[in-house]
PDB file of C-alpha atoms in Angstrom:
ATOM      1  CA  MET N 919       0.000   0.000   0.000  1.00  0.00           C
ATOM      2  CA  ALA N 920       1.350   3.412  -1.004  1.00  0.00           C
ATOM      3  CA  LEU N 921       0.537   5.040   2.344  1.00  0.00           C
ATOM      4  CA  ASP N 922       2.346   2.327   4.318  1.00  0.00           C
ATOM      5  CA  GLU N 923       5.353   2.605   2.006  1.00  0.00           C
ATOM      6  CA  LEU N 924       5.502   6.362   2.554  1.00  0.00           C
ATOM      7  CA  ALA N 925       5.083   6.028   6.330  1.00  0.00           C
ATOM      8  CA  ASN N 926       7.812   3.377   6.561  1.00  0.00           C
ATOM      9  CA  PHE N 927      10.164   5.559   4.519  1.00  0.00           C
ATOM     10  CA  VAL N 928       9.607   8.560   6.806  1.00  0.00           C
ATOM     11  CA  CYS N 929       9.923   6.534  10.028  1.00  0.00           C
ATOM     12  CA  GLU N 930      13.086   4.710   8.949  1.00  0.00           C
ATOM     13  CA  ASN N 931      14.893   7.858   7.795  1.00  0.00           C
ATOM     14  CA  ALA N 932      13.773  10.437  10.362  1.00  0.00           C
ATOM     15  CA  SER N 933      16.584  12.454  11.954  1.00  0.00           C
ATOM     16  CA  LEU N 934      14.139  14.041  14.405  1.00  0.00           C
ATOM     17  CA  ILE N 935      10.545  13.315  15.408  1.00  0.00           C
ATOM     18  CA  HIS N 936       8.892  16.059  17.451  1.00  0.00           C
ATOM     19  CA  MET N 937       5.188  15.341  18.005  1.00  0.00           C
ATOM     20  CA  TYR N 938       2.335  15.816  20.464  1.00  0.00           C
ATOM     21  CA  ARG N 939      -0.310  13.291  21.502  1.00  0.00           C
ATOM     22  CA  LEU N 940      -3.654  15.017  22.087  1.00  0.00           C
ATOM     23  CA  PRO N 941      -6.557  13.500  24.056  1.00  0.00           C
ATOM     24  CA  ASN N 942      -9.166  11.461  22.190  1.00  0.00           C
ATOM     25  CA  LEU N 943     -12.156  13.480  21.027  1.00  0.00           C
ATOM     26  CA  PRO N 944     -15.339  12.490  22.889  1.00  0.00           C
ATOM     27  CA  LEU N 945     -18.663  11.825  21.172  1.00  0.00           C
ATOM     28  CA  GLY N 946     -20.552  15.073  20.529  1.00  0.00           C
ATOM     29  CA  ALA N 947     -17.412  17.219  20.730  1.00  0.00           C
ATOM     30  CA  GLU N 948     -18.072  18.686  17.271  1.00  0.00           C
ATOM     31  CA  ASP N 949     -20.833  20.875  18.721  1.00  0.00           C
ATOM     32  CA  GLU N 950     -18.805  22.643  21.397  1.00  0.00           C
ATOM     33  CA  GLN N 951     -15.623  24.558  22.107  1.00  0.00           C
ATOM     34  CA  PRO N 952     -13.426  22.787  24.669  1.00  0.00           C
ATOM     35  CA  GLU N 953     -12.678  24.552  27.934  1.00  0.00           C
ATOM     36  CA  SER N 954      -9.199  23.047  27.985  1.00  0.00           C
ATOM     37  CA  ILE N 955      -7.002  20.563  26.113  1.00  0.00           C
ATOM     38  CA  GLU N 956      -4.185  18.784  27.917  1.00  0.00           C
ATOM     39  CA  ILE N 957      -1.292  17.402  25.893  1.00  0.00           C
ATOM     40  CA  LYS N 958      -0.920  13.743  26.844  1.00  0.00           C
ATOM     41  CA  ASN N 959       2.594  13.053  25.557  1.00  0.00           C
ATOM     42  CA  ILE N 960       5.462  14.803  23.800  1.00  0.00           C
ATOM     43  CA  PHE N 961       7.669  12.699  21.523  1.00  0.00           C
ATOM     44  CA  ASP N 962      11.085  14.181  20.860  1.00  0.00           C
ATOM     45  CA  GLY N 963      13.610  11.819  19.312  1.00  0.00           C
ATOM     46  CA  THR N 964      13.864   8.809  17.026  1.00  0.00           C
ATOM     47  CA  ASP N 965      13.237   6.010  19.524  1.00  0.00           C
ATOM     48  CA  GLN N 966      10.849   3.177  18.693  1.00  0.00           C
ATOM     49  CA  GLN N 967       7.971   4.726  20.643  1.00  0.00           C
ATOM     50  CA  SER N 968       8.271   7.961  18.647  1.00  0.00           C
ATOM     51  CA  LYS N 969       8.416   6.045  15.361  1.00  0.00           C
ATOM     52  CA  SER N 970       5.338   3.980  16.269  1.00  0.00           C
ATOM     53  CA  PHE N 971       3.352   7.117  17.065  1.00  0.00           C
ATOM     54  CA  LEU N 972       4.555   8.768  13.844  1.00  0.00           C
ATOM     55  CA  LYS N 973       3.436   5.778  11.778  1.00  0.00           C
ATOM     56  CA  GLN N 974       0.030   5.853  13.465  1.00  0.00           C
ATOM     57  CA  ALA N 975      -0.298   9.542  12.589  1.00  0.00           C
ATOM     58  CA  LEU N 976       0.557   8.984   8.932  1.00  0.00           C
ATOM     59  CA  THR N 977      -1.536   5.868   8.331  1.00  0.00           C
ATOM     60  CA  GLN N 978      -4.590   6.010  10.604  1.00  0.00           C
ATOM     61  CA  LEU N 979      -7.761   6.375   8.545  1.00  0.00           C
ATOM     62  CA  GLU N 980     -10.338   4.739  10.822  1.00  0.00           C
ATOM     63  CA  ILE N 981     -11.520   5.398  14.373  1.00  0.00           C
ATOM     64  CA  ASN N 982     -13.737   3.215  16.568  1.00  0.00           C
ATOM     65  CA  ALA N 983     -17.111   4.952  16.248  1.00  0.00           C
ATOM     66  CA  PHE N 984     -18.256   3.626  19.641  1.00  0.00           C
ATOM     67  CA  GLU N 985     -15.284   5.059  21.530  1.00  0.00           C
ATOM     68  CA  GLU N 986     -14.262   8.279  19.765  1.00  0.00           C
ATOM     69  CA  ASN N 987     -15.731  11.102  17.733  1.00  0.00           C
ATOM     70  CA  THR N 988     -15.748  10.302  14.013  1.00  0.00           C
ATOM     71  CA  TYR N 989     -16.966  13.708  12.823  1.00  0.00           C
ATOM     72  CA  LEU N 990     -13.704  15.382  13.833  1.00  0.00           C
ATOM     73  CA  ALA N 991     -10.385  14.134  12.492  1.00  0.00           C
ATOM     74  CA  LYS N 992      -7.679  13.228  14.983  1.00  0.00           C
ATOM     75  CA  ARG N 993      -4.906  15.820  15.029  1.00  0.00           C
ATOM     76  CA  TYR N 994      -1.238  14.890  15.133  1.00  0.00           C
ATOM     77  CA  PRO N 995       0.683  18.172  15.452  1.00  0.00           C
ATOM     78  CA  GLY N 996       4.427  17.946  15.071  1.00  0.00           C
ATOM     79  CA  LEU N 997       7.378  17.945  12.723  1.00  0.00           C
ATOM     80  CA  VAL N 998       9.725  15.378  11.223  1.00  0.00           C
ATOM     81  CA  VAL N 999      13.207  16.118   9.888  1.00  0.00           C
ATOM     82  CA  LEU N1000      14.506  14.009   6.988  1.00  0.00           C
ATOM     83  CA  PRO N1001      18.006  14.192   5.463  1.00  0.00           C
ATOM     84  CA  PRO N1002      18.054  16.736   2.600  1.00  0.00           C
ATOM     85  CA  LEU N1003      19.380  14.122   0.158  1.00  0.00           C
ATOM     86  CA  LEU N1004      16.099  12.204   0.538  1.00  0.00           C
ATOM     87  CA  LYS N1005      13.875  15.110  -0.494  1.00  0.00           C
ATOM     88  CA  ASP N1006      13.290  13.872  -4.054  1.00  0.00           C
ATOM     89  CA  ALA N1007      12.600  10.311  -2.899  1.00  0.00           C
ATOM     90  CA  PHE N1008      10.108  11.580  -0.306  1.00  0.00           C
ATOM     91  CA  ARG N1009       8.418  13.850  -2.824  1.00  0.00           C
ATOM     92  CA  LYS N1010       7.956  10.981  -5.277  1.00  0.00           C
ATOM     93  CA  LEU N1011       6.310   8.760  -2.641  1.00  0.00           C
ATOM     94  CA  ASN N1012       4.201  11.614  -1.293  1.00  0.00           C
ATOM     95  CA  ASP N1013       2.995  12.659  -4.765  1.00  0.00           C
ATOM     96  CA  ARG N1014       1.751   9.121  -5.347  1.00  0.00           C
ATOM     97  CA  VAL N1015      -0.191   9.100  -2.064  1.00  0.00           C
ATOM     98  CA  THR N1016      -1.595  12.579  -2.755  1.00  0.00           C
ATOM     99  CA  SER N1017      -2.799  11.457  -6.186  1.00  0.00           C
ATOM    100  CA  LEU N1018      -4.594   8.452  -4.673  1.00  0.00           C
ATOM    101  CA  ARG N1019      -6.215  10.644  -2.004  1.00  0.00           C
ATOM    102  CA  GLU N1020      -7.464  13.071  -4.666  1.00  0.00           C
ATOM    103  CA  GLU N1021      -8.812  10.204  -6.758  1.00  0.00           C
ATOM    104  CA  PHE N1022     -10.671   8.808  -3.739  1.00  0.00           C
ATOM    105  CA  TYR N1023     -12.162  12.178  -2.793  1.00  0.00           C
ATOM    106  CA  ALA N1024     -13.276  12.857  -6.374  1.00  0.00           C
ATOM    107  CA  SER N1025     -15.101   9.523  -6.448  1.00  0.00           C
ATOM    108  CA  VAL N1026     -17.011  10.003  -3.172  1.00  0.00           C
ATOM    109  CA  LYS N1027     -17.978  13.677  -3.532  1.00  0.00           C
ATOM    110  CA  ARG N1028     -19.967  13.366  -6.762  1.00  0.00           C
ATOM    111  CA  GLY N1029     -23.485  14.700  -6.385  1.00  0.00           C
ATOM    112  CA  PHE N1030     -22.900  16.421  -3.035  1.00  0.00           C
ATOM    113  CA  LYS N1031     -22.764  20.159  -2.395  1.00  0.00           C
ATOM    114  CA  ASN N1032     -20.145  20.275   0.348  1.00  0.00           C
ATOM    115  CA  ARG N1033     -17.632  18.213   2.310  1.00  0.00           C
ATOM    116  CA  GLN N1034     -19.995  17.771   5.261  1.00  0.00           C
ATOM    117  CA  SER N1035     -22.592  16.102   3.016  1.00  0.00           C
ATOM    118  CA  VAL N1036     -19.894  13.846   1.557  1.00  0.00           C
ATOM    119  CA  HIS N1037     -18.733  12.885   5.045  1.00  0.00           C
ATOM    120  CA  GLU N1038     -22.255  12.076   6.259  1.00  0.00           C
ATOM    121  CA  ASN N1039     -22.972   9.888   3.233  1.00  0.00           C
ATOM    122  CA  LEU N1040     -19.638   8.078   3.519  1.00  0.00           C
ATOM    123  CA  HIS N1041     -20.234   7.653   7.248  1.00  0.00           C
ATOM    124  CA  LYS N1042     -23.381   5.620   6.537  1.00  0.00           C
ATOM    125  CA  ILE N1043     -21.345   3.103   4.534  1.00  0.00           C
ATOM    126  CA  LEU N1044     -18.079   3.149   6.509  1.00  0.00           C
ATOM    127  CA  PRO N1045     -18.948   4.438  10.004  1.00  0.00           C
ATOM    128  CA  ASN N1046     -15.365   4.223  11.288  1.00  0.00           C
ATOM    129  CA  LEU N1047     -13.825   6.171   8.407  1.00  0.00           C
ATOM    130  CA  VAL N1048     -13.170   9.889   8.943  1.00  0.00           C
ATOM    131  CA  LEU N1049     -13.234  11.712   5.605  1.00  0.00           C
ATOM    132  CA  LEU N1050     -10.594  14.307   6.498  1.00  0.00           C
ATOM    133  CA  SER N1051      -8.211  11.602   7.713  1.00  0.00           C
ATOM    134  CA  ALA N1052      -8.571   9.854   4.363  1.00  0.00           C
ATOM    135  CA  VAL N1053      -8.041  12.900   2.140  1.00  0.00           C
ATOM    136  CA  ARG N1054      -5.716  15.247   4.044  1.00  0.00           C
ATOM    137  CA  ASN N1055      -2.235  15.563   2.583  1.00  0.00           C
ATOM    138  CA  ILE N1056       1.151  15.452   4.262  1.00  0.00           C
ATOM    139  CA  ARG N1057       2.697  18.897   4.023  1.00  0.00           C
ATOM    140  CA  TYR N1058       6.398  19.603   3.738  1.00  0.00           C
ATOM    141  CA  VAL N1059       8.771  22.539   3.368  1.00  0.00           C
ATOM    142  CA  GLU N1060       9.254  22.741  -0.389  1.00  0.00           C
ATOM    143  CA  GLN N1061      11.655  25.686  -0.508  1.00  0.00           C
ATOM    144  CA  ASP N1062      15.402  25.141  -0.435  1.00  0.00           C
ATOM    145  CA  ILE N1063      16.478  27.376   2.432  1.00  0.00           C
ATOM    146  CA  ASP N1064      19.819  27.996   4.141  1.00  0.00           C
ATOM    147  CA  GLU N1065      18.375  27.989   7.656  1.00  0.00           C
ATOM    148  CA  LEU N1066      15.100  26.977   9.279  1.00  0.00           C
ATOM    149  CA  ALA N1067      15.035  29.738  11.856  1.00  0.00           C
ATOM    150  CA  SER N1068      12.040  28.692  13.934  1.00  0.00           C
ATOM    151  CA  VAL N1069       8.972  26.485  14.141  1.00  0.00           C
ATOM    152  CA  ASN N1070       6.092  27.784  16.249  1.00  0.00           C
ATOM    153  CA  PHE N1071       3.161  25.682  17.476  1.00  0.00           C
ATOM    154  CA  TYR N1072       0.042  27.364  18.865  1.00  0.00           C
ATOM    155  CA  TRP N1073      -3.723  27.013  19.315  1.00  0.00           C
ATOM    156  CA  LEU N1074      -6.163  28.963  17.160  1.00  0.00           C
ATOM    157  CA  SER N1075      -9.933  29.193  16.840  1.00  0.00           C
ATOM    158  CA  LYS N1076     -10.197  30.474  13.301  1.00  0.00           C
ATOM    159  CA  LYS N1077     -12.772  33.126  12.480  1.00  0.00           C
ATOM    160  CA  MET N1078     -14.901  32.184   9.467  1.00  0.00           C
ATOM    161  CA  VAL N1079     -16.853  34.870   7.604  1.00  0.00           C
ATOM    162  CA  LYS N1080     -19.307  34.030   4.838  1.00  0.00           C
ATOM    163  CA  HIS N1081     -21.503  36.466   2.904  1.00  0.00           C
ATOM    164  CA  VAL N1082     -25.104  35.308   2.482  1.00  0.00           C
ATOM    165  CA  LYS N1083     -27.210  36.765  -0.335  1.00  0.00           C
ATOM    166  CA  HIS N1084     -30.657  38.008   0.676  1.00  0.00           C
ATOM    167  CA  GLU N1085     -32.463  35.508  -1.570  1.00  0.00           C
ATOM    168  CA  SER N1086     -30.182  32.694  -0.391  1.00  0.00           C
ATOM    169  CA  ALA N1087     -30.991  33.510   3.239  1.00  0.00           C
ATOM    170  CA  THR N1088     -34.702  33.068   2.526  1.00  0.00           C
ATOM    171  CA  GLU N1089     -34.066  29.755   0.752  1.00  0.00           C
ATOM    172  CA  ILE N1090     -31.925  28.473   3.630  1.00  0.00           C
ATOM    173  CA  ILE N1091     -34.669  29.181   6.178  1.00  0.00           C
ATOM    174  CA  ASN N1092     -37.399  27.608   4.018  1.00  0.00           C
ATOM    175  CA  ASP N1093     -35.303  24.552   3.123  1.00  0.00           C
ATOM    176  CA  GLY N1094     -34.477  23.997   6.777  1.00  0.00           C
ATOM    177  CA  VAL N1095     -38.152  23.940   7.724  1.00  0.00           C
ATOM    178  CA  ALA N1096     -39.022  21.618   4.825  1.00  0.00           C
ATOM    179  CA  LYS N1097     -36.432  19.105   6.022  1.00  0.00           C
ATOM    180  CA  LEU N1098     -37.450  19.265   9.676  1.00  0.00           C
ATOM    181  CA  ARG N1099     -41.244  19.183   9.449  1.00  0.00           C
ATOM    182  CA  ASN N1100     -42.770  16.016  10.891  1.00  0.00           C
ATOM    183  CA  LYS N1101     -39.463  15.310  12.635  1.00  0.00           C
ATOM    184  CA  ASP N1102     -38.177  16.040  16.112  1.00  0.00           C
ATOM    185  CA  CYS N1103     -36.570  19.486  16.052  1.00  0.00           C
ATOM    186  CA  PHE N1104     -34.820  19.926  19.373  1.00  0.00           C
ATOM    187  CA  GLY N1105     -38.129  20.073  21.224  1.00  0.00           C
ATOM    188  CA  LEU N1106     -40.007  22.308  18.760  1.00  0.00           C
ATOM    189  CA  THR N1107     -43.458  21.291  17.562  1.00  0.00           C
ATOM    190  CA  ASN N1108     -44.462  21.809  13.924  1.00  0.00           C
ATOM    191  CA  GLU N1109     -46.447  24.859  14.958  1.00  0.00           C
ATOM    192  CA  GLU N1110     -43.491  26.374  16.816  1.00  0.00           C
ATOM    193  CA  LEU N1111     -41.250  25.600  13.841  1.00  0.00           C
ATOM    194  CA  LEU N1112     -43.559  27.518  11.499  1.00  0.00           C
ATOM    195  CA  ILE N1113     -43.751  30.452  13.926  1.00  0.00           C
ATOM    196  CA  ARG N1114     -39.951  30.618  14.024  1.00  0.00           C
ATOM    197  CA  GLN N1115     -39.811  30.434  10.224  1.00  0.00           C
ATOM    198  CA  LYS N1116     -42.259  33.327   9.842  1.00  0.00           C
ATOM    199  CA  LYS N1117     -40.341  35.479  12.328  1.00  0.00           C
ATOM    200  CA  GLU N1118     -36.970  34.806  10.686  1.00  0.00           C
ATOM    201  CA  LEU N1119     -38.294  35.508   7.175  1.00  0.00           C
ATOM    202  CA  GLU N1120     -39.714  38.795   8.444  1.00  0.00           C
ATOM    203  CA  LEU N1121     -36.328  39.747   9.923  1.00  0.00           C
ATOM    204  CA  ILE N1122     -34.617  38.988   6.604  1.00  0.00           C
ATOM    205  CA  SER N1123     -37.170  41.080   4.681  1.00  0.00           C
ATOM    206  CA  ARG N1124     -36.290  44.097   6.833  1.00  0.00           C
ATOM    207  CA  VAL N1125     -32.608  44.048   5.860  1.00  0.00           C
ATOM    208  CA  PRO N1126     -32.004  46.883   3.351  1.00  0.00           C
ATOM    209  CA  LYS N1127     -30.564  45.855  -0.012  1.00  0.00           C
ATOM    210  CA  SER N1128     -27.700  48.244   0.702  1.00  0.00           C
ATOM    211  CA  SER N1129     -26.690  46.112   3.713  1.00  0.00           C
ATOM    212  CA  SER N1130     -25.069  42.687   3.714  1.00  0.00           C
ATOM    213  CA  ILE N1131     -25.916  39.537   5.630  1.00  0.00           C
ATOM    214  CA  VAL N1132     -22.792  37.840   6.957  1.00  0.00           C
ATOM    215  CA  GLU N1133     -22.394  34.544   8.759  1.00  0.00           C
ATOM    216  CA  ILE N1134     -19.631  34.707  11.365  1.00  0.00           C
ATOM    217  CA  ARG N1135     -18.526  31.615  13.225  1.00  0.00           C
ATOM    218  CA  TYR N1136     -15.447  30.508  15.104  1.00  0.00           C
ATOM    219  CA  ALA N1137     -14.107  27.098  14.172  1.00  0.00           C
ATOM    220  CA  ARG N1138     -13.308  24.583  16.873  1.00  0.00           C
ATOM    221  CA  VAL N1139      -9.900  25.395  18.317  1.00  0.00           C
ATOM    222  CA  GLN N1140      -7.088  23.474  16.623  1.00  0.00           C
ATOM    223  CA  PRO N1141      -3.287  23.320  16.737  1.00  0.00           C
ATOM    224  CA  PHE N1142      -1.457  25.362  14.098  1.00  0.00           C
ATOM    225  CA  ILE N1143       2.155  25.549  12.949  1.00  0.00           C
ATOM    226  CA  ASP N1144       4.234  28.391  11.474  1.00  0.00           C
ATOM    227  CA  VAL N1145       7.623  27.697   9.883  1.00  0.00           C
ATOM    228  CA  TRP N1146      10.126  30.532   9.417  1.00  0.00           C
ATOM    229  CA  GLY N1147      13.396  30.436   7.491  1.00  0.00           C
ATOM    230  CA  ARG N1148      16.059  32.589   5.891  1.00  0.00           C
ATOM    231  CA  ASN N1149      18.880  32.522   3.374  1.00  0.00           C
ATOM    232  CA  GLU N1150      22.304  34.001   4.097  1.00  0.00           C
ATOM    233  CA  SER N1151      21.502  37.048   1.969  1.00  0.00           C
ATOM    234  CA  ASP N1152      18.211  37.755   3.793  1.00  0.00           C
ATOM    235  CA  SER N1153      17.992  40.521   6.371  1.00  0.00           C
ATOM    236  CA  ARG N1154      15.041  38.897   8.136  1.00  0.00           C
ATOM    237  CA  ASN N1155      13.134  35.633   8.396  1.00  0.00           C
ATOM    238  CA  THR N1156      10.501  34.637   5.847  1.00  0.00           C
ATOM    239  CA  LYS N1157       7.356  32.685   6.661  1.00  0.00           C
ATOM    240  CA  LEU N1158       7.563  29.424   4.721  1.00  0.00           C
ATOM    241  CA  LEU N1159       4.420  27.718   6.030  1.00  0.00           C
ATOM    242  CA  GLY N1160       1.451  28.604   8.186  1.00  0.00           C
ATOM    243  CA  LEU N1161      -1.216  25.946   8.463  1.00  0.00           C
ATOM    244  CA  ASN N1162      -3.414  23.679  10.524  1.00  0.00           C
ATOM    245  CA  ALA N1163      -1.164  21.132  12.226  1.00  0.00           C
ATOM    246  CA  SER N1164      -3.352  18.102  11.576  1.00  0.00           C
ATOM    247  CA  LEU N1165      -0.342  15.988  10.549  1.00  0.00           C
ATOM    248  CA  PRO N1166       3.384  16.395  11.233  1.00  0.00           C
ATOM    249  CA  VAL N1167       5.130  18.681   8.739  1.00  0.00           C
ATOM    250  CA  ILE N1168       8.150  17.205   6.957  1.00  0.00           C
ATOM    251  CA  MET N1169      11.348  19.294   6.891  1.00  0.00           C
ATOM    252  CA  PHE N1170      14.774  18.718   5.393  1.00  0.00           C
ATOM    253  CA  SER N1171      16.965  20.579   7.875  1.00  0.00           C
ATOM    254  CA  MET N1172      17.000  20.989  11.639  1.00  0.00           C
ATOM    255  CA  PRO N1173      15.073  24.025  12.905  1.00  0.00           C
ATOM    256  CA  HIS N1174      17.162  26.412  14.977  1.00  0.00           C
ATOM    257  CA  GLN N1175      14.341  26.899  17.481  1.00  0.00           C
ATOM    258  CA  ILE N1176      11.044  25.141  18.294  1.00  0.00           C
ATOM    259  CA  LYS N1177       8.326  26.928  20.234  1.00  0.00           C
ATOM    260  CA  GLN N1178       6.421  24.044  21.756  1.00  0.00           C
ATOM    261  CA  LEU N1179       2.674  23.510  21.825  1.00  0.00           C
ATOM    262  CA  CYS N1180       1.319  24.107  25.334  1.00  0.00           C
ATOM    263  CA  ASN N1181      -1.869  22.977  27.045  1.00  0.00           C
ATOM    264  CA  TYR N1182      -4.905  24.919  25.841  1.00  0.00           C
ATOM    265  CA  ASN N1183      -7.196  26.994  28.045  1.00  0.00           C
ATOM    266  CA  TYR N1184     -10.294  28.607  26.567  1.00  0.00           C
ATOM    267  CA  LYS N1185     -10.206  32.302  25.714  1.00  0.00           C
ATOM    268  CA  ALA N1186     -13.401  34.043  24.663  1.00  0.00           C
ATOM    269  CA  PRO N1187     -13.182  35.440  21.104  1.00  0.00           C
ATOM    270  CA  LYS N1188     -13.467  39.149  20.463  1.00  0.00           C
ATOM    271  CA  LYS N1189     -17.020  40.451  20.562  1.00  0.00           C
ATOM    272  CA  ILE N1190     -18.649  40.842  17.144  1.00  0.00           C
ATOM    273  CA  ASN N1191     -19.720  44.476  16.926  1.00  0.00           C
ATOM    274  CA  LEU N1192     -22.494  44.005  14.387  1.00  0.00           C
ATOM    275  CA  PRO N1193     -26.291  43.864  14.781  1.00  0.00           C
ATOM    276  CA  VAL N1194     -27.509  40.286  15.215  1.00  0.00           C
ATOM    277  CA  LEU N1195     -29.989  39.161  12.578  1.00  0.00           C
ATOM    278  CA  ILE N1196     -30.610  35.486  13.440  1.00  0.00           C
ATOM    279  CA  HIS N1197     -28.625  34.242  16.403  1.00  0.00           C
ATOM    280  CA  ARG N1198     -28.990  30.490  15.799  1.00  0.00           C
ATOM    281  CA  LYS N1199     -27.569  30.901  12.262  1.00  0.00           C
ATOM    282  CA  HIS N1200     -24.779  33.247  13.406  1.00  0.00           C
ATOM    283  CA  TRP N1201     -26.089  35.831  10.918  1.00  0.00           C
ATOM    284  CA  TYR N1202     -25.305  39.516  11.313  1.00  0.00           C
ATOM    285  CA  VAL N1203     -26.115  42.675   9.368  1.00  0.00           C
ATOM    286  CA  LYS N1204     -23.196  44.624   7.986  1.00  0.00           C
TER     287      LYS N1204
END
């Protein structure tokens, strides 16, 4: 299997494995922001335990649906250093795995509007398979750089802003009611559901055409990684990568400094200073 071949290559040739084991995600965790996240283990070396954890990170596609959350992908923040002479060999193996992932995703997403719909459909057939785990790619530092100055790990709850057209807002409310009628709706009766629909449609109709409707949400907090480097001729460091640390990032030289990932404690996001349109949809008027 291509993924096993890639994982074995990385594990066997790693000069440094620096990774963090996060706690398992409980059932229902996708609907809430955690108050805290405690790092369970830090792996920092090339011993057998570190290599075993690295291989798990690179190859795990399934999770026991009765024990852990299968709507959220397991995160394996960290970095792995490979000898620079192996960069081309790694890239060849990784390109093959990436191509297979893309082929798989293309085959399962046909006929669905978004990734969540794809995941839910796939989940009915393969309940232990997490879509993101199956399609996420291994990232690596592509640039040839004289010095990897620093690698910084940190937690971030990313702000997501989406503009909603007036006519689309009306369709979303109506479609939601059509799907939920004659079903349990978090304690709402059909009559209460229709009352809520009427009220929300009235609120939307009052929004002037000159104003925008925006949906503002904060994603579930996740570990991120920034990689900074410089060439001898540079006067300052350049940001080479900045991304969600869902898998360890592969590098081809030792970083000069690593700012470690610490335990997470919840911090309330900045207040959104816009009039609220529909609170349950996170819609505001701008």
